[in-house]
Each structure stands twice: as C-alpha cells, then as structure tokens.
mmCIF file of C-alpha atoms in Angstrom:
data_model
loop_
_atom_site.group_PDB
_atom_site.id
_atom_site.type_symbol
_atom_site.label_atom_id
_atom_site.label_comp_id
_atom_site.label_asym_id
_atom_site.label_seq_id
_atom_site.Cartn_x
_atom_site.Cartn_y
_atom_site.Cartn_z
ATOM 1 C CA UNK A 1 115.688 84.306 126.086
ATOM 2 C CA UNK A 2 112.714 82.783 124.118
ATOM 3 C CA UNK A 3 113.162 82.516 120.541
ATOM 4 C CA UNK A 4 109.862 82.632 117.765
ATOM 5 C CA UNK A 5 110.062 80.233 115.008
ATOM 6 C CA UNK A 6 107.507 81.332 112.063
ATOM 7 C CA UNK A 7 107.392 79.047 108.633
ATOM 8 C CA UNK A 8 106.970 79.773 106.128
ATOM 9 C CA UNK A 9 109.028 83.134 105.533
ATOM 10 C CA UNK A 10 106.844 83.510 102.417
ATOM 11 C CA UNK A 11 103.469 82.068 101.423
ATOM 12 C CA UNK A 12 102.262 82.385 98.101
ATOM 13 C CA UNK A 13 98.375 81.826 97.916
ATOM 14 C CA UNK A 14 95.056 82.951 95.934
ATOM 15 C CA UNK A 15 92.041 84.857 97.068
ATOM 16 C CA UNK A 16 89.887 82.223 98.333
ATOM 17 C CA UNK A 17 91.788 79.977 99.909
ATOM 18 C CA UNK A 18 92.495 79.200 103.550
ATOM 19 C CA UNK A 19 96.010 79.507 104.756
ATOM 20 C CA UNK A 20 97.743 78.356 107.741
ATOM 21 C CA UNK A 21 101.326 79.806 109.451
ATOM 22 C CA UNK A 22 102.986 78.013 112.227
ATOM 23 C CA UNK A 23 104.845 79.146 115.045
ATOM 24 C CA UNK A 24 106.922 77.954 117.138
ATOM 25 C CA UNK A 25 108.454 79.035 120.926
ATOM 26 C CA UNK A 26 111.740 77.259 121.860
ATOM 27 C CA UNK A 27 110.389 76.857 125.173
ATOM 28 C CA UNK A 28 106.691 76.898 126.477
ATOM 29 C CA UNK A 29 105.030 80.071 126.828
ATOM 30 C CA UNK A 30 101.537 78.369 127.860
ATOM 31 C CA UNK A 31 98.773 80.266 125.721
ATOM 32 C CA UNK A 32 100.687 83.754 126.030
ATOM 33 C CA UNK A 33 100.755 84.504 121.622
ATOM 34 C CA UNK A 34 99.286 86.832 119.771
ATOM 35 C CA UNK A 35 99.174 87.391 116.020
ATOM 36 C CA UNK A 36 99.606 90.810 114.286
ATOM 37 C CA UNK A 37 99.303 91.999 111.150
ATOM 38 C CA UNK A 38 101.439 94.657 109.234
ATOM 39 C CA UNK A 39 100.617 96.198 105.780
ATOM 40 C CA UNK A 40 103.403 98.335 103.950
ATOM 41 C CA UNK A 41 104.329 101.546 105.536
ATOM 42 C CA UNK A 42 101.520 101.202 108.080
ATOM 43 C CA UNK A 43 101.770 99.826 112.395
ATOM 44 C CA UNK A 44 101.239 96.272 113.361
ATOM 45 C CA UNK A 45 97.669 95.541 113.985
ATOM 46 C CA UNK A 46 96.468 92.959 116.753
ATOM 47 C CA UNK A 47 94.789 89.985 115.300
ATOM 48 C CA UNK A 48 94.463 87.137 117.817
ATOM 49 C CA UNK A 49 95.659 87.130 121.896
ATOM 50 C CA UNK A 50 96.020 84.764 124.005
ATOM 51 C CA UNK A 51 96.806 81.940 121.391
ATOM 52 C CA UNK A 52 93.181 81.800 120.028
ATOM 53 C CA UNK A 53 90.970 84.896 121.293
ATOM 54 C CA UNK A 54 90.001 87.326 117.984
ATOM 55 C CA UNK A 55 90.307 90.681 119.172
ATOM 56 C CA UNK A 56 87.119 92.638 118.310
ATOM 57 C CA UNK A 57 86.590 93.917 115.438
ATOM 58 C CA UNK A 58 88.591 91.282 113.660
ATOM 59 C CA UNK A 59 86.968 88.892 110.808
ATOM 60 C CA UNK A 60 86.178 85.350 111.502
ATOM 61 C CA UNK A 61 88.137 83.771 109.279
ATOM 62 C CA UNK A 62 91.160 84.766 111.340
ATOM 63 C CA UNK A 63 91.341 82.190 113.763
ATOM 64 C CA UNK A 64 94.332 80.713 116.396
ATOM 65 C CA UNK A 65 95.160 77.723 117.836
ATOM 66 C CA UNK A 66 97.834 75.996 120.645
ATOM 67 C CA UNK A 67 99.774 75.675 123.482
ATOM 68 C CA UNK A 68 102.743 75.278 124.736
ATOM 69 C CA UNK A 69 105.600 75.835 122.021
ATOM 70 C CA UNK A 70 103.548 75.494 118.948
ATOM 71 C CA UNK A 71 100.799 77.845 117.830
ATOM 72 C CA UNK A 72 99.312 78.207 114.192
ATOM 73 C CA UNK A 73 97.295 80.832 112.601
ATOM 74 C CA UNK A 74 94.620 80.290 109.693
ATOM 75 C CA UNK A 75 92.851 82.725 107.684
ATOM 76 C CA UNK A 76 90.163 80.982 106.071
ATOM 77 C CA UNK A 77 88.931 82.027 102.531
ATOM 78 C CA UNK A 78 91.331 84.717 102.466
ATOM 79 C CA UNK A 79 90.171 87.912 100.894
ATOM 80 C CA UNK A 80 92.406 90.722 99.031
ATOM 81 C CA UNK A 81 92.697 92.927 101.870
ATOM 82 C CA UNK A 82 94.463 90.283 104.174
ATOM 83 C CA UNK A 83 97.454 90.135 102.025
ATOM 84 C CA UNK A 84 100.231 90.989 104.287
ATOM 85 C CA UNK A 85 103.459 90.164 106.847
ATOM 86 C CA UNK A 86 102.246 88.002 109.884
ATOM 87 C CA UNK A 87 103.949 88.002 113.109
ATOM 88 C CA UNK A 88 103.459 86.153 116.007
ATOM 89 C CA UNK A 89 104.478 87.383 119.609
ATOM 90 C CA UNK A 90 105.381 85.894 122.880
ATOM 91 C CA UNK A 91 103.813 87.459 126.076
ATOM 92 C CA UNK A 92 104.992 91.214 125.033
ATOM 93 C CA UNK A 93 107.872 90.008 124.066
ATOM 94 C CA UNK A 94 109.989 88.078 121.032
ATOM 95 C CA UNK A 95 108.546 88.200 117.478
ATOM 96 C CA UNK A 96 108.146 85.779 114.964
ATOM 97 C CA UNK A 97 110.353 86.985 112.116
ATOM 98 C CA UNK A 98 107.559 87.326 110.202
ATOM 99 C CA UNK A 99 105.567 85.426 107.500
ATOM 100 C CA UNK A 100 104.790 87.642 103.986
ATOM 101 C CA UNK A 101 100.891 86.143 102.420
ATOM 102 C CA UNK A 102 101.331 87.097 98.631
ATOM 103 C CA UNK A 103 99.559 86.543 95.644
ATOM 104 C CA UNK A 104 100.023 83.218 93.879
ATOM 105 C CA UNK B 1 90.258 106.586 121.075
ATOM 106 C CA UNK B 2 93.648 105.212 122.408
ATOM 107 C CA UNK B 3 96.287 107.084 121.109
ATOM 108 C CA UNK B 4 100.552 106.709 121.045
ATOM 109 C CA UNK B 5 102.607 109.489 119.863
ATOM 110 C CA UNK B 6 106.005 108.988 119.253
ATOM 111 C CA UNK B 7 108.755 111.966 118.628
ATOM 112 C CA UNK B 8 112.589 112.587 119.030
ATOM 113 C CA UNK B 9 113.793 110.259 115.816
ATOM 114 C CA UNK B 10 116.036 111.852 113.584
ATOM 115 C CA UNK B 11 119.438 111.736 112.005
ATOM 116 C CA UNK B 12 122.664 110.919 114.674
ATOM 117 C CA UNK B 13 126.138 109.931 114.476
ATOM 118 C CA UNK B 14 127.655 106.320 115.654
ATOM 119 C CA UNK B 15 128.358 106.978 118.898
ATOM 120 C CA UNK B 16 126.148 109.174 119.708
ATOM 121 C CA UNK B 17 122.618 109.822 121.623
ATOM 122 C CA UNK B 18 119.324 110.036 121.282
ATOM 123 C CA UNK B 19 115.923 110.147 123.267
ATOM 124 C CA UNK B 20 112.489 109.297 121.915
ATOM 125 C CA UNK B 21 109.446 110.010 123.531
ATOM 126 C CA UNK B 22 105.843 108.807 123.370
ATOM 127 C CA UNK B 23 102.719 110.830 124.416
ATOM 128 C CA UNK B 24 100.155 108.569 125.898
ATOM 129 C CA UNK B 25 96.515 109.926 125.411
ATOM 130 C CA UNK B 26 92.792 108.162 125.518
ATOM 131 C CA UNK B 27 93.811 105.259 128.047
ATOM 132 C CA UNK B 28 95.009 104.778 131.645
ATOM 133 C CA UNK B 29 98.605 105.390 131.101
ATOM 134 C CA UNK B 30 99.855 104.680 134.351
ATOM 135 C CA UNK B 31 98.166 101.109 134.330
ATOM 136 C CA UNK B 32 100.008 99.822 131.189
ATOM 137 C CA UNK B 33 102.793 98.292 130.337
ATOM 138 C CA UNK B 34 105.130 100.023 127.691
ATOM 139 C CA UNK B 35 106.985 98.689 125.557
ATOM 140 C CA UNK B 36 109.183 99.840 122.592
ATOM 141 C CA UNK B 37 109.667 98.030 119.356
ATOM 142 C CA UNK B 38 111.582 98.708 116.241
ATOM 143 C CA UNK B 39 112.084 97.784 113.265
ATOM 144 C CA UNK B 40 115.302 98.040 110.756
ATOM 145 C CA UNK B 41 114.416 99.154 106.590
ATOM 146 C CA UNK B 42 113.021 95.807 105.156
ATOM 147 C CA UNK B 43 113.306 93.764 108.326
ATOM 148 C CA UNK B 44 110.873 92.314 110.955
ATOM 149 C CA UNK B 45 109.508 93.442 114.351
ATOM 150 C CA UNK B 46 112.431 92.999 116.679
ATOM 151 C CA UNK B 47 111.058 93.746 120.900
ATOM 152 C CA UNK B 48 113.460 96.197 122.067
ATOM 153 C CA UNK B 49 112.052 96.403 125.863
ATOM 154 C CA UNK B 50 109.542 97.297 128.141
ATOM 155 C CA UNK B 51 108.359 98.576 131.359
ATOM 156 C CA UNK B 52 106.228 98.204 133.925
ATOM 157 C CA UNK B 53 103.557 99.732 135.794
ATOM 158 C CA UNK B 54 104.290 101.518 138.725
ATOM 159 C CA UNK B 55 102.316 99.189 140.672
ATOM 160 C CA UNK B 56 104.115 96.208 139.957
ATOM 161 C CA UNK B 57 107.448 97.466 140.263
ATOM 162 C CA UNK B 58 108.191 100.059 137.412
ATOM 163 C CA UNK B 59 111.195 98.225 136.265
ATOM 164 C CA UNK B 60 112.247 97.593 132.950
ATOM 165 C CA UNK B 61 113.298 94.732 130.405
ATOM 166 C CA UNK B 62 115.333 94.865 127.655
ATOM 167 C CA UNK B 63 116.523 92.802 124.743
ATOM 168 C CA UNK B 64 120.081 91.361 124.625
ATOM 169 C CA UNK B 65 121.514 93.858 121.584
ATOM 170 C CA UNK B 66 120.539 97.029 123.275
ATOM 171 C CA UNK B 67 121.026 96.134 126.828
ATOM 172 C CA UNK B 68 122.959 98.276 128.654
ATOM 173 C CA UNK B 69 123.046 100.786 125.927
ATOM 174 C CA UNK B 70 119.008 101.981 126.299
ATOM 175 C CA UNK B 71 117.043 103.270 129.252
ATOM 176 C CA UNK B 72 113.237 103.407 129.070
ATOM 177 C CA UNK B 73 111.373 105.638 131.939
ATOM 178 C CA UNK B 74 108.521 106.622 132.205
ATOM 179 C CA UNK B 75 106.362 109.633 133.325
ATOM 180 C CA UNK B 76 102.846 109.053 134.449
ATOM 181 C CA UNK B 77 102.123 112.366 135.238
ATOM 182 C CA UNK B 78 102.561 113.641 131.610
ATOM 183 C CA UNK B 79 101.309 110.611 130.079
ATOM 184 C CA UNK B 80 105.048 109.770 128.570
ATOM 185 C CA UNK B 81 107.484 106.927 127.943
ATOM 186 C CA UNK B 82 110.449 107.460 126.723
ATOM 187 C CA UNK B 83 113.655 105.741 125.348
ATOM 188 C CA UNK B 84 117.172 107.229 126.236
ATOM 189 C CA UNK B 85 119.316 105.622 123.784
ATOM 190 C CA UNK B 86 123.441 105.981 124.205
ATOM 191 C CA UNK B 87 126.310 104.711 121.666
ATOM 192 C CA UNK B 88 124.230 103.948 119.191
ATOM 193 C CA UNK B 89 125.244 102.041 116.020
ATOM 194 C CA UNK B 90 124.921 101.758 112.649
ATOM 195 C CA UNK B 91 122.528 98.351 113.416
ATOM 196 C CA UNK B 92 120.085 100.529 115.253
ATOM 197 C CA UNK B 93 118.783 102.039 112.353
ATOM 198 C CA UNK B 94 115.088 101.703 111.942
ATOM 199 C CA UNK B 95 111.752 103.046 112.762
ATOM 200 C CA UNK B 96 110.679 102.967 116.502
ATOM 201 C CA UNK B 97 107.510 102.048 117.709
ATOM 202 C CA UNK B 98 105.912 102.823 121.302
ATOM 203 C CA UNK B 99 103.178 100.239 122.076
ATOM 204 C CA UNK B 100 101.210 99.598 124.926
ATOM 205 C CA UNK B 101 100.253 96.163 126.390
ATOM 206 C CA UNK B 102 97.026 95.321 127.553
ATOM 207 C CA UNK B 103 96.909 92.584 130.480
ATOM 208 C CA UNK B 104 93.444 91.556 129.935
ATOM 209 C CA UNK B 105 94.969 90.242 126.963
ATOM 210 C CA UNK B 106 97.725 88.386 127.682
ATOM 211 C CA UNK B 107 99.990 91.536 127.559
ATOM 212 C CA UNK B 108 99.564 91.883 123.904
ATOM 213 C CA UNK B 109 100.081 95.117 121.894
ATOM 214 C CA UNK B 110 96.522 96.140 121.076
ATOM 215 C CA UNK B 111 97.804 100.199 120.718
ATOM 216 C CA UNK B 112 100.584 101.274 118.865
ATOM 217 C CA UNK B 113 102.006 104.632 117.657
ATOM 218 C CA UNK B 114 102.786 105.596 114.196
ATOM 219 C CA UNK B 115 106.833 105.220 114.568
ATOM 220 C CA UNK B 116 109.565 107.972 114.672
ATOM 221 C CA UNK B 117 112.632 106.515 112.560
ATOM 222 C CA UNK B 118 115.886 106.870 113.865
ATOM 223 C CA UNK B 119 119.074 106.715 111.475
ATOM 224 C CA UNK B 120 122.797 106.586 112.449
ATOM 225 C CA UNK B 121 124.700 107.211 110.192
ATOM 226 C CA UNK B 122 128.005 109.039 109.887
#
C-alpha cells in the first residue's frame, strides 16, 4: 500500500503570508494528488487535482506543484478564511494525515 | 447540483453490524467511482474503499484495517452505494463519508456527502 507523508502536522502562520505544506508518497504516484481542505465540523473540500490543476472556483493563491513522490502545496498571502486542516490524497486513495494552518 | 446523501449511522455494539447507505442525486451515478471515507473524533481522513463503475469491472478496494470485515455495493438503478459493515470494533468509530471520484480529475473527490457517524460502543 502507498503511504502519504504530510509535514508539518501543525503550521502556525499570520494573515498575509504565504505558506507551503509538503507531501510526500512512499512510492511514485506520477501527478495523481489532490489537496483538500476541511474546516471544523464541515466535509473536505477539493482544492487542487492532478498535482497542480485548481479546481474551479478555487482562489489563486492556492497553487500545487510535483511529481513523482513529492508534491507541495502553497497558499500565497493567506487570508482568514483559509485557516484550516490540509490533506493531500493519492489517486482516490491514501491521505495525508493532515496538516492544521493556525494563527501565529 | 451534485448531491451525496449518506444514512444508516447510529449507535452498535462490538461485534455487531451495520449498513450505511448513500443516495446519489444531480450526477451520472453509474459513471463514478465511489468511494467511502471516514474519519475517527479528532483524527484525519483515513480511505476506507471504493468501487468501481460497472463498466470497468464493478469491483471493489478496500483498506487493510477493514478488509474482509466491509462490503461496498452498489445500486445504479436507485442511485445508491452502500457499505455493509460486519464485526465492527471499538476503532471504527467515526463519521462516514460517501464521496464520489471524478476521472477527469485524476479520480479525485470533487463531491462529498455530509457524513453519518457511526459509534460502537458497548
């Protein structure tokens, strides 16, 4: 089975600035990630598929990158609402175990 | 609007059984991929299985703690998946999601249900 590797667990950070998660697939998985996001009490939401396509509707400064067995997400000038838990996914399968985006 | 309702959760005994169901409305049912995720009080998104489209084979996948112990079927003429789950334990505790996975993007989960939680519990 293909484990998800996400760091950090916990990222504290301010409104404003950019932020970055990694993850990473202990074996390759090509461009098959995507990248959720999960407020309290509330369903996953699709971010990014395919390692680095923004699903519509999304805001541009959610962005996705890699290949292979390392991916990394960024959320550029990061605004209240995207404070959150961040998961990334292999090909409808494994999750990341998750990374929480609080408030510094 | 795509649409995944789940039902069946509820309070059961280790040991015991359970099935959930999910009611499919505002996409081609029958041409997704379903899947079922969960996802224990305070924990993470754990992938508890999937299943297939008809058309390329119907069969299903499941992870390693619940193999052998859950069935998921499905019923494209009502629109329904559903998850039989047998001698269940204290560790499957958590809220269930249905989700459906879209192949035009690189089967990710770009519908999901609001969860029906499932506690065992003696």
């Amino acid at each position: 089975d293909i484990q998800m590797t996400q760091s950090p667990s916990t990222l504290s950070a301010s409104v404003g600035d950019t932020v970055t998660i990694t993850c990473r697939a202990s074996q390759s998985i090509s461009g098959l990630l995507a990248w959720y996001q999960q407020k309290q009490g509330k369903a996953p939401k699709l971010l990014i598929f395919k390692a680095s396509s923004l699903k519509s509707g999304v805001p541009s400064r959610f962005s996705g990158s890699g290949s292979g067995t390392e991916f990394t997400l960024t959320i550029s000038s990061l605004q209240p609402d995207d404070f959150a838990t961040y998961y990334c996914q292999q090909f409808g399968g494994t999750f990341g175990q998750g990374t929480k985006v609080e408030t510094k | 609007e795509s649409q995944l309702v789940e039902s069946g959760g509820g309070l059961v005994k280790p040991g015991g059984s359970l099935r959930l169901s999910c009611a499919a409305s505002g996409f081609t049912f029958s041409n997704a991929w379903m899947s079922w995720v969960r996802q224990a009080p305070g924990k993470g998104l754990e992938w508890v299985g999937r299943i297939k489209r008809e058309s390329d084979g119907g069969t299903a996948d499941y992870a390693a703690p619940v193999k052998g112990r859950f069935t998921i079927s499905r019923d494209d003429s009502k629109n329904t998946l559903y998850l039989q789950m047998n001698s269940l334990e204290a560790e499957d505790t958590a809220l269930y999601y249905c989700c459906s996975g879209n192949s035009g993007l690189g089967d990710a989960f770009d519908v999901w249900g609001q969860g029906t939680r499932v506690t065992v519990s003696s």
